[in-house]
GROMACS .gro file of C-alpha atoms in nm:
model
  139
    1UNK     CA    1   0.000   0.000   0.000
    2UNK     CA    2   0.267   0.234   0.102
    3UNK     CA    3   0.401   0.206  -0.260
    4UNK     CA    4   0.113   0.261  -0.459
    5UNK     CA    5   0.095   0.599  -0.218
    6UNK     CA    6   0.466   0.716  -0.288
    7UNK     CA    7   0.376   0.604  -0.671
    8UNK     CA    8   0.104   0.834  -0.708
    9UNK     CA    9   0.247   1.126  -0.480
   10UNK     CA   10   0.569   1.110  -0.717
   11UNK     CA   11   0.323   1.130  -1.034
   12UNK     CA   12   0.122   1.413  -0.931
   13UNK     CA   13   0.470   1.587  -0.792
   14UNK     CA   14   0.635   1.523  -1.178
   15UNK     CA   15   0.282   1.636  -1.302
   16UNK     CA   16   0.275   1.962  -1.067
   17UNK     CA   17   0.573   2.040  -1.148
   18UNK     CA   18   0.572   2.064  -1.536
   19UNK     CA   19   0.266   2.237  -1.500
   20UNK     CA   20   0.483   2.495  -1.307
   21UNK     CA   21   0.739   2.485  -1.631
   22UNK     CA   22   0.464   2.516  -1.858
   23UNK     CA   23   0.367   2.846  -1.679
   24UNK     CA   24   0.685   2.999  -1.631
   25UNK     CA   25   0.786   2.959  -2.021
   26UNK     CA   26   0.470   3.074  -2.111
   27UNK     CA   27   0.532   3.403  -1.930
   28UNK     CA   28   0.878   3.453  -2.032
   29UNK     CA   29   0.766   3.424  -2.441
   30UNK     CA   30   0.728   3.762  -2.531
   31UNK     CA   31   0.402   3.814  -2.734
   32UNK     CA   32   0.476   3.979  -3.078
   33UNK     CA   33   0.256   4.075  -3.324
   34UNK     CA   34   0.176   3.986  -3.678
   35UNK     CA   35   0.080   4.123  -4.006
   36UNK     CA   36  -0.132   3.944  -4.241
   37UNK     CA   37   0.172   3.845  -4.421
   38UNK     CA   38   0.224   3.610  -4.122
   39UNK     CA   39   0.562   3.802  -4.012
   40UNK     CA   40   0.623   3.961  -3.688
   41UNK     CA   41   0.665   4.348  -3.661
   42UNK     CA   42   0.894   4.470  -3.447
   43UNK     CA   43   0.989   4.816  -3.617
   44UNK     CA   44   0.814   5.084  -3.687
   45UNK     CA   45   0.755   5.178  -4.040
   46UNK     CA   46   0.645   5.421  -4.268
   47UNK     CA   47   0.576   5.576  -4.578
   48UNK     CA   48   0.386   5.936  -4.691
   49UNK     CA   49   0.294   6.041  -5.033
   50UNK     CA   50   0.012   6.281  -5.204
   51UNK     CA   51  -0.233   6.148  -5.300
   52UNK     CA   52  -0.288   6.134  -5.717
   53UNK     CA   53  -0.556   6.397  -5.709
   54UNK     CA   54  -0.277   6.618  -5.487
   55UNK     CA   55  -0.556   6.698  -5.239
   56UNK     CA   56  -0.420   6.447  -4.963
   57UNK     CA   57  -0.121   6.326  -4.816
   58UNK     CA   58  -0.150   6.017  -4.717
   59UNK     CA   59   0.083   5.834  -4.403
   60UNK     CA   60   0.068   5.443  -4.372
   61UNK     CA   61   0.210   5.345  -4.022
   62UNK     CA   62   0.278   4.971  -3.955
   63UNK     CA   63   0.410   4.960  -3.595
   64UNK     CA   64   0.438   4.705  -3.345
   65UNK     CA   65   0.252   4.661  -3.038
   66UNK     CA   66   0.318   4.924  -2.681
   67UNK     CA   67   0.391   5.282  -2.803
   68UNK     CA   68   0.093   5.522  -2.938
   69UNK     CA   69   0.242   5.730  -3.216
   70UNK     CA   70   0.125   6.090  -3.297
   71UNK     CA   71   0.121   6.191  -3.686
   72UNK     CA   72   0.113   6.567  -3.732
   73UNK     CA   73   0.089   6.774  -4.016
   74UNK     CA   74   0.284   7.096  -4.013
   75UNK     CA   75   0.402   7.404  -4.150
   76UNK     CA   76   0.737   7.558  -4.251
   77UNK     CA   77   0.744   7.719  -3.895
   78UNK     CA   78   0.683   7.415  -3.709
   79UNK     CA   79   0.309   7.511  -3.612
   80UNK     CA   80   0.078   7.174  -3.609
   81UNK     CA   81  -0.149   7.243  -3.857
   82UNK     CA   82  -0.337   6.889  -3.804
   83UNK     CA   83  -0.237   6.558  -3.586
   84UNK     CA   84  -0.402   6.240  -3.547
   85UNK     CA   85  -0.285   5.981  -3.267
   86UNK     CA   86  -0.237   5.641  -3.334
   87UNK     CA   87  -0.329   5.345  -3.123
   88UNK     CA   88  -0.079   5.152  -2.894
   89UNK     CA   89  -0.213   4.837  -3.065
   90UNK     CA   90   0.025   4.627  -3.337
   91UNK     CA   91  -0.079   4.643  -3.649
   92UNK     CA   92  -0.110   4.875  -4.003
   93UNK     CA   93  -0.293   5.234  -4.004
   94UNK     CA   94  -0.330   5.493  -4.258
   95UNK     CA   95  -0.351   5.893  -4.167
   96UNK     CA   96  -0.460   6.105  -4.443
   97UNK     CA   97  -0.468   6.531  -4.430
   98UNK     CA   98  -0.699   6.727  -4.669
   99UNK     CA   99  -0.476   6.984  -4.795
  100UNK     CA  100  -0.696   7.102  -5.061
  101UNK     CA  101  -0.752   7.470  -4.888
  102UNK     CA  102  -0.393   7.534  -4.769
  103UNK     CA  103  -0.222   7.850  -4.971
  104UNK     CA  104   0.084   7.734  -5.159
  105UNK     CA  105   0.442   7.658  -4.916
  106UNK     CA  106   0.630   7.436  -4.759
  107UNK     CA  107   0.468   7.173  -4.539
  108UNK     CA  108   0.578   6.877  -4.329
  109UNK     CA  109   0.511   6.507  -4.162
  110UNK     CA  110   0.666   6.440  -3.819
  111UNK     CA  111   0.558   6.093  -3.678
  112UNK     CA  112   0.620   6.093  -3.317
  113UNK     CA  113   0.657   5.848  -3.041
  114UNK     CA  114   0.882   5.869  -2.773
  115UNK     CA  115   1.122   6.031  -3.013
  116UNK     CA  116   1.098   6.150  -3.334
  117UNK     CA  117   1.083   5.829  -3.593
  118UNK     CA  118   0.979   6.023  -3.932
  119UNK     CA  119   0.998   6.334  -4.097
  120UNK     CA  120   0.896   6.398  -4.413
  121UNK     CA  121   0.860   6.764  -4.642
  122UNK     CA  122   0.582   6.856  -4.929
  123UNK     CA  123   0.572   7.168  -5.132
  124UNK     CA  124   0.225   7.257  -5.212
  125UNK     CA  125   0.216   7.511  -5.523
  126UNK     CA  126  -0.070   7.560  -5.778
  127UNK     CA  127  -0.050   7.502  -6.103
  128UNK     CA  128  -0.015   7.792  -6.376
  129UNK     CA  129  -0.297   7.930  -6.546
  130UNK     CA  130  -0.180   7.943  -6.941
  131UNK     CA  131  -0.380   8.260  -7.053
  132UNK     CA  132  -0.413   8.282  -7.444
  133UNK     CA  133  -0.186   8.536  -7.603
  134UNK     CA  134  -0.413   8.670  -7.868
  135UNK     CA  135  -0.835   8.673  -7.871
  136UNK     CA  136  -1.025   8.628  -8.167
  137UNK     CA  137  -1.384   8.779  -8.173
  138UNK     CA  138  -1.649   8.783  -8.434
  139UNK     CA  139  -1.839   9.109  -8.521
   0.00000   0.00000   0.00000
């Protein structure tokens, strides 16, 4: 009797304690996330181009999970014109900024975190008006 006891008080000891192991790795993986690409993103990246009417520019963000990110939109001077936060959650976001009312000048992109990660410059300028050099009228 006494070694069917020690038997089954040295399984459930073994059992206990890769139950403990299991736990313990588990918590020491660090979780990651993924695109839909299946790899994991660990850098922030990022890309900003007008749009092809020119009345946007558009920012796509793909940034890992743990830091918010703030995408402005400024002027020459460094006044924020526009900003738009984006969430502390993994994954692939796109900012756009109507710039269809702005006078012509120089204007710029800062993506923000605990630092500065981005910076990017547009010149807005409208296109010329070709006036006709002579008029014809009929009397």
């Amino acid at each position: 009797m006494k070694t069917v006891v020690k038997s089954v008080l040295l399984g459930l000891s073994l059992f206990a304690a890769f139950c403990a192991l299991l736990v313990v790795s588990a918590g020491a993986v660090e979780a990651r996330p993924m695109n839909s690409d299946k790899k994991v993103i660990t850098t922030v990246s990022h890309v900003a181009f007008a749009t092809a009417s020119g009345r946007a520019i558009s920012v796509n963000v793909e940034k890992p999970a743990g830091e918010a990110l703030l995408v402005m939109f400024v002027s020459k001077q460094g006044e924020i014109l526009a900003e738009k936060l984006v969430s502390k959650q993994a994954g692939t976001y796109s900012v756009k900024f109507n710039v269809e009312q702005l006078p012509d000048g120089v204007y710029g992109v800062k993506i923000a975190g605990k630092q500065t990660i981005g910076q990017y410059t547009f010149t807005l300028k409208s296109a010329e008006v070709q006036q006709a050099s002579r008029i014809l009228s009929l009397n």
